[in-house]
Structure formats: C-alpha cells, structure tokens
Amino acid sequence: MSDDDDRAAEFAELRPLLFSIAYRILGSVAEAEDAVQESWLRFARTPAAPESVRAYLSTTVSRIAIDVLRSARVRREEYPGPWFPEPLLADPYQDPERALELSDSVSMAALLLLERLSPLERVVFVLRDVFAFGYAEIATTTGRSEAACRQLLVRARAHMRADRPRFEPGPRERDELATRFFAALSDGDVGGLRDLLAAEVTMSGDGGGKAPQFARTLVGADRVARLLASAFPRMAGAGVVRERHEVNGRPGAVLRDRAGRVLTVLVLEVADGRITAVRSVLNPDKLGHLGPVGDAWAVHREIVGSGRPTPN
C-alpha cells in the first residue's frame, strides 16, 4: 500500500469524528463537509506525516471551522427571521462511552446555545466537554495557552448551563411523548396536543426568506395546539406526508410533498415531561443534503387556494 493510500485510509477512519466536530462548531452540514474536505486536502499536501494524525486533523478542521464561523457570523446576524442549524438525521460519529454527551451536544437546543458563544469558547467547549480532548491539544488548536483555554471553558460552561432546561428526559420518554404528539397531530386533536405541550411552549420556523414561515414565534400551549391541529390535517389534504425521524438526537419528522421531495424538517424539544419547543426548518438551502427539495411556496399556494392554513 502506498503512502497516499495509507493517508486516505487514516483520513477515512477519522472522517466521522472530523465531521462531528465541524458540525457542532458551525451548525451547518454543508459547511462542515467543506471543512472536512479542506482538512483532507491539507493533510494530503503535508510533506511529512504528522506524529498524531488524529491531533493534526482535529486541529486542522477546528481551525478551518473557526475561520468559517467568523465570516458566517455577520451573515447570521442579518439572517431574515429565526436561524436554526441545518437538520442532521444521523450523527456519523459514535462513541458508546460518550453517547450522552454526543446526543445532547447535537440537539438543536444545544447548538442554538452554542451560537451565543464566541468562536473560541465554542471550539474549546466542543473539544473538551463533548469530545474529551486534552487541554494541550486544545491549546494547540486555538493558539491560546492551556490556562486561557480553561478560562474560556469556564465561561462557555456558564453560558451553556444558564439556559439549559432543568430536567431533560431520556430517549424512551421522549419517544413516547413524540408518539402521542404525532398521533394527536394526525387526528387534529387540540385537547390531546395541548396536554402534551408545556404552558410556555414555542413554535417557530426557519425559512430564511425563501419559504413560507410565521412572522414571529408562536408562544403558549393553547395557541400552538390549535394551529397544529388545524394545519397538519389540511396539509395532508394537500398531499404532504410525514415521516418520523430522529432529528439532531431528538424526536422529529421530515415532511414531503406528494412527489416525495423534502419540504420541512420538524424537531421537538422535551423537558419536564412536556414538549417545550416545536421547531421547523423550511429554508431550502438547509435541506438539500436530505434529498430533492420541494417547492414549499407551491404547497402554500395550494393550501391557501383551498382555504387551508399555511405550512410551518
């Protein structure tokens, strides 16, 4: 086997880890894949083999992600409406010893909290608390001292803890609640939905100005239950079908048009035995990695033309 083949094999083995690091830093599947690809190109061009390929590639992909994140922050600040991460149906990196940290860190709620951190705080938090990298490796990645990295981590943890829900249930309880939720949704059962929602539940959508979405976040169990119970049965009448999926480690669904093209990804956040947030990603630019993307505006027009409420 040639040196190039050896490098390709080492890179392929580490690719899931590199993607998972980059995705958590960037919140974007497309940008994470680009960062991983750029890491490969730099690795392939390196004249001498690194002492630790894992350390070299992790550092490289993290530094690329930091640069991308810094340039993306202005775009995200000017983003029309709520900005959500690109939905991820399956995390390619698995580590049974850190399964809980990996699952929690990839949820949309966690990624939105990470958005509030500075790029360096985010990288330090992801590498240390999610992937258990040593401070020496993190210092090399960030170009800061180990002491400075520890301070960055303290601040990052404080931000992350401040807005986390008090109690998050395990996968089984989340799935049971989601099953009841989607059954009530199919039946248009307002009371059944209301019973599953937290009093201050929020419902919001990320259309990026490219798909129909609410003008503002909807708040309150009664308002959200009534809208869901009204909208989804009528969307079904327009040929929209729903597939249950785990999305970013949480219960959710992919909505498709009658041709099977993706329209929306829906994800539920659960805490204290109730659904606390219903988020939908409709921006077609964020759905392409899931397959052909449908025309949400066409579905919107069909529903409006028949007196049905809009999809979200």
Short mmCIF file of C-alpha atoms in Angstrom, two decimals, residues 37-249:
data_model
loop_
_atom_site.label_atom_id
_atom_site.label_comp_id
_atom_site.label_asym_id
_atom_site.label_seq_id
_atom_site.Cartn_x
_atom_site.Cartn_y
_atom_site.Cartn_z
CA GLN A 37 -12.75 18.19 2.66
CA GLU A 38 -10.35 21.11 3.11
CA SER A 39 -8.74 19.21 6.01
CA TRP A 40 -8.14 16.27 3.71
CA LEU A 41 -6.52 18.48 1.07
CA ARG A 42 -4.15 19.99 3.63
CA PHE A 43 -3.35 16.56 5.06
CA ALA A 44 -2.66 15.15 1.61
CA ARG A 45 -0.30 18.05 0.83
CA THR A 46 1.66 17.82 4.08
CA PRO A 47 5.16 16.62 3.16
CA ALA A 48 5.90 14.79 6.41
CA ALA A 49 3.38 12.55 8.14
CA PRO A 50 2.16 14.11 11.43
CA GLU A 51 3.17 12.36 14.65
CA SER A 52 -0.52 12.07 15.54
CA VAL A 53 -2.87 12.09 12.56
CA ARG A 54 -5.91 12.41 14.85
CA ALA A 55 -4.47 15.50 16.55
CA TYR A 56 -3.36 17.03 13.25
CA LEU A 57 -6.71 16.58 11.54
CA SER A 58 -8.77 17.61 14.56
CA THR A 59 -6.73 20.78 14.90
CA THR A 60 -6.96 21.48 11.18
CA VAL A 61 -10.71 21.03 10.90
CA SER A 62 -11.30 23.08 14.07
CA ARG A 63 -9.18 25.97 12.78
CA ILE A 64 -10.96 25.91 9.43
CA ALA A 65 -14.31 25.88 11.23
CA ILE A 66 -13.28 28.87 13.37
CA ASP A 67 -12.42 30.86 10.24
CA VAL A 68 -15.70 29.90 8.56
CA LEU A 69 -17.66 30.72 11.70
CA ARG A 70 -16.13 34.18 12.00
CA SER A 71 -17.07 35.01 8.43
CA ALA A 72 -20.54 33.49 8.84
CA ARG A 73 -21.47 35.44 11.96
CA VAL A 74 -22.25 38.63 10.03
CA ARG A 75 -24.50 36.70 7.64
CA ARG A 76 -26.29 35.06 10.53
CA GLU A 77 -26.82 38.38 12.30
CA GLU A 78 -28.52 39.66 9.13
CA TYR A 79 -30.48 36.44 8.59
CA PRO A 80 -34.21 37.05 7.95
CA GLY A 81 -36.16 35.54 10.85
CA PRO A 82 -35.03 32.78 13.22
CA TRP A 83 -31.80 30.99 12.31
CA PHE A 84 -31.68 27.26 13.04
CA PRO A 85 -28.91 24.74 12.37
CA GLU A 86 -29.18 22.52 9.31
CA PRO A 87 -31.02 19.40 10.48
CA LEU A 88 -28.94 16.27 10.99
CA LEU A 89 -30.75 12.93 10.87
CA ALA A 90 -27.77 10.77 11.86
CA ASP A 91 -24.53 11.72 13.57
CA PRO A 92 -21.78 9.72 11.80
CA TYR A 93 -19.53 9.67 14.87
CA GLN A 94 -20.41 7.20 17.61
CA ASP A 95 -18.62 6.63 20.92
CA PRO A 96 -20.52 4.45 23.41
CA GLU A 97 -18.55 5.89 26.32
CA ARG A 98 -19.68 9.43 25.47
CA ALA A 99 -23.09 8.64 23.98
CA LEU A 100 -24.97 11.01 26.30
CA GLU A 101 -22.62 13.95 25.70
CA LEU A 102 -22.73 13.37 21.94
CA SER A 103 -26.52 13.16 21.81
CA ASP A 104 -27.10 16.20 24.00
CA SER A 105 -24.50 18.31 22.23
CA VAL A 106 -26.03 17.81 18.79
CA SER A 107 -29.59 18.80 19.72
CA MET A 108 -30.89 21.99 18.14
CA ALA A 109 -31.36 23.49 21.59
CA ALA A 110 -27.68 22.89 22.40
CA LEU A 111 -26.49 24.17 19.02
CA LEU A 112 -28.55 27.34 19.48
CA LEU A 113 -26.91 27.84 22.87
CA LEU A 114 -23.50 27.34 21.24
CA GLU A 115 -24.41 30.14 18.81
CA ARG A 116 -24.26 32.55 21.73
CA LEU A 117 -20.63 31.70 22.47
CA SER A 118 -17.62 33.31 20.86
CA PRO A 119 -15.90 31.13 18.24
CA LEU A 120 -13.06 30.26 20.63
CA GLU A 121 -15.42 29.49 23.52
CA ARG A 122 -17.40 27.24 21.23
CA VAL A 123 -14.37 25.33 19.98
CA VAL A 124 -12.99 24.84 23.48
CA PHE A 125 -16.37 23.65 24.78
CA VAL A 126 -16.89 21.24 21.88
CA LEU A 127 -13.40 19.75 22.01
CA ARG A 128 -13.25 19.43 25.79
CA ASP A 129 -16.78 18.72 27.02
CA VAL A 130 -18.09 16.82 24.02
CA PHE A 131 -15.05 15.01 22.65
CA ALA A 132 -12.82 14.97 25.77
CA PHE A 133 -9.71 16.39 24.12
CA GLY A 134 -6.83 17.30 26.44
CA TYR A 135 -6.05 20.92 27.23
CA ALA A 136 -2.67 20.64 25.48
CA GLU A 137 -4.38 19.66 22.20
CA ILE A 138 -6.99 22.40 22.60
CA ALA A 139 -4.28 24.98 23.27
CA THR A 140 -2.53 23.95 20.06
CA THR A 141 -5.80 24.18 18.13
CA THR A 142 -6.77 27.62 19.41
CA GLY A 143 -3.29 29.13 19.68
CA ARG A 144 -4.01 30.06 23.32
CA SER A 145 -2.32 28.86 26.50
CA GLU A 146 -3.79 25.96 28.46
CA ALA A 147 -4.70 28.39 31.25
CA ALA A 148 -6.54 30.63 28.79
CA CYS A 149 -8.39 27.61 27.41
CA ARG A 150 -9.50 26.65 30.90
CA GLN A 151 -10.90 30.17 31.38
CA LEU A 152 -12.67 30.00 28.03
CA LEU A 153 -14.22 26.70 29.09
CA VAL A 154 -15.42 28.14 32.40
CA ARG A 155 -17.21 30.95 30.59
CA ALA A 156 -18.63 28.60 27.97
CA ARG A 157 -19.99 26.18 30.57
CA ALA A 158 -21.61 29.03 32.48
CA HIS A 159 -23.40 30.21 29.34
CA MET A 160 -24.49 26.69 28.44
CA ARG A 161 -25.76 25.86 31.95
CA ALA A 162 -27.68 29.12 32.34
CA ASP A 163 -30.23 28.33 29.63
CA ARG A 164 -30.46 24.58 29.80
CA PRO A 165 -33.79 23.06 30.91
CA ARG A 166 -33.87 21.78 34.47
CA PHE A 167 -34.68 18.19 33.55
CA GLU A 168 -34.33 16.54 30.15
CA PRO A 169 -35.89 13.07 29.87
CA GLY A 170 -34.20 10.04 28.37
CA PRO A 171 -34.76 8.75 24.84
CA ARG A 172 -37.59 6.37 25.80
CA GLU A 173 -39.67 9.07 27.48
CA ARG A 174 -39.02 11.47 24.61
CA ASP A 175 -40.11 8.86 22.06
CA GLU A 176 -43.29 8.01 23.99
CA LEU A 177 -44.22 11.67 24.19
CA ALA A 178 -43.47 12.17 20.50
CA THR A 179 -45.61 9.17 19.54
CA ARG A 180 -48.57 10.66 21.40
CA PHE A 181 -47.86 14.07 19.86
CA PHE A 182 -47.82 12.82 16.27
CA ALA A 183 -50.95 10.72 16.85
CA ALA A 184 -52.78 13.78 18.16
CA LEU A 185 -51.41 15.78 15.23
CA SER A 186 -52.82 13.30 12.71
CA ASP A 187 -56.20 13.36 14.43
CA GLY A 188 -56.32 17.15 14.71
CA ASP A 189 -56.86 16.62 18.44
CA VAL A 190 -56.49 20.07 20.05
CA GLY A 191 -57.01 18.80 23.60
CA GLY A 192 -54.60 15.91 23.13
CA LEU A 193 -51.93 18.23 21.78
CA ARG A 194 -52.47 20.82 24.50
CA ASP A 195 -51.97 18.17 27.19
CA LEU A 196 -48.53 17.35 25.77
CA LEU A 197 -47.27 20.92 25.46
CA ALA A 198 -45.58 22.99 28.13
CA ALA A 199 -47.53 26.10 29.13
CA GLU A 200 -44.90 28.36 27.51
CA VAL A 201 -44.17 26.13 24.51
CA THR A 202 -42.81 27.94 21.47
CA MET A 203 -43.33 27.19 17.79
CA SER A 204 -41.08 28.78 15.20
CA GLY A 205 -39.73 28.20 11.72
CA ASP A 206 -36.56 28.99 9.78
CA GLY A 207 -37.48 29.83 6.20
CA GLY A 208 -34.58 32.18 5.58
CA GLY A 209 -36.87 34.36 3.48
CA LYS A 210 -37.06 31.53 0.93
CA ALA A 211 -40.08 29.60 2.21
CA PRO A 212 -43.37 30.46 3.92
CA GLN A 213 -42.96 30.91 7.66
CA PHE A 214 -44.56 32.67 10.62
CA ALA A 215 -43.79 36.33 11.04
CA ARG A 216 -42.95 35.70 14.68
CA THR A 217 -42.57 32.88 17.18
CA LEU A 218 -45.86 31.48 18.46
CA VAL A 219 -45.98 31.10 22.26
CA GLY A 220 -48.40 29.21 24.52
CA ALA A 221 -49.90 25.72 24.65
CA ASP A 222 -53.39 26.68 23.53
CA ARG A 223 -52.26 28.78 20.55
CA VAL A 224 -49.73 26.21 19.36
CA ALA A 225 -52.13 23.27 19.82
CA ARG A 226 -54.90 24.99 17.86
CA LEU A 227 -52.61 25.89 14.99
CA LEU A 228 -51.07 22.42 14.77
CA ALA A 229 -54.43 20.69 14.96
CA SER A 230 -55.77 22.90 12.20
CA ALA A 231 -52.75 22.99 9.90
CA PHE A 232 -51.45 19.45 9.70
CA PRO A 233 -54.62 17.59 8.68
CA ARG A 234 -55.15 20.17 5.95
CA MET A 235 -51.54 19.87 4.83
CA ALA A 236 -52.20 16.16 4.50
CA GLY A 237 -55.09 17.11 2.23
CA ALA A 238 -52.56 18.88 0.00
CA GLY A 239 -50.56 15.68 -0.33
CA VAL A 240 -47.97 16.43 2.37
CA VAL A 241 -46.78 13.26 4.09
CA ARG A 242 -44.88 12.98 7.36
CA GLU A 243 -42.04 10.58 8.17
CA ARG A 244 -40.95 10.11 11.78
CA HIS A 245 -37.20 10.62 12.22
CA GLU A 246 -34.80 11.37 14.97
CA VAL A 247 -33.50 14.86 14.18
CA ASN A 248 -30.37 16.12 15.90
CA GLY A 249 -30.80 13.43 18.52
#
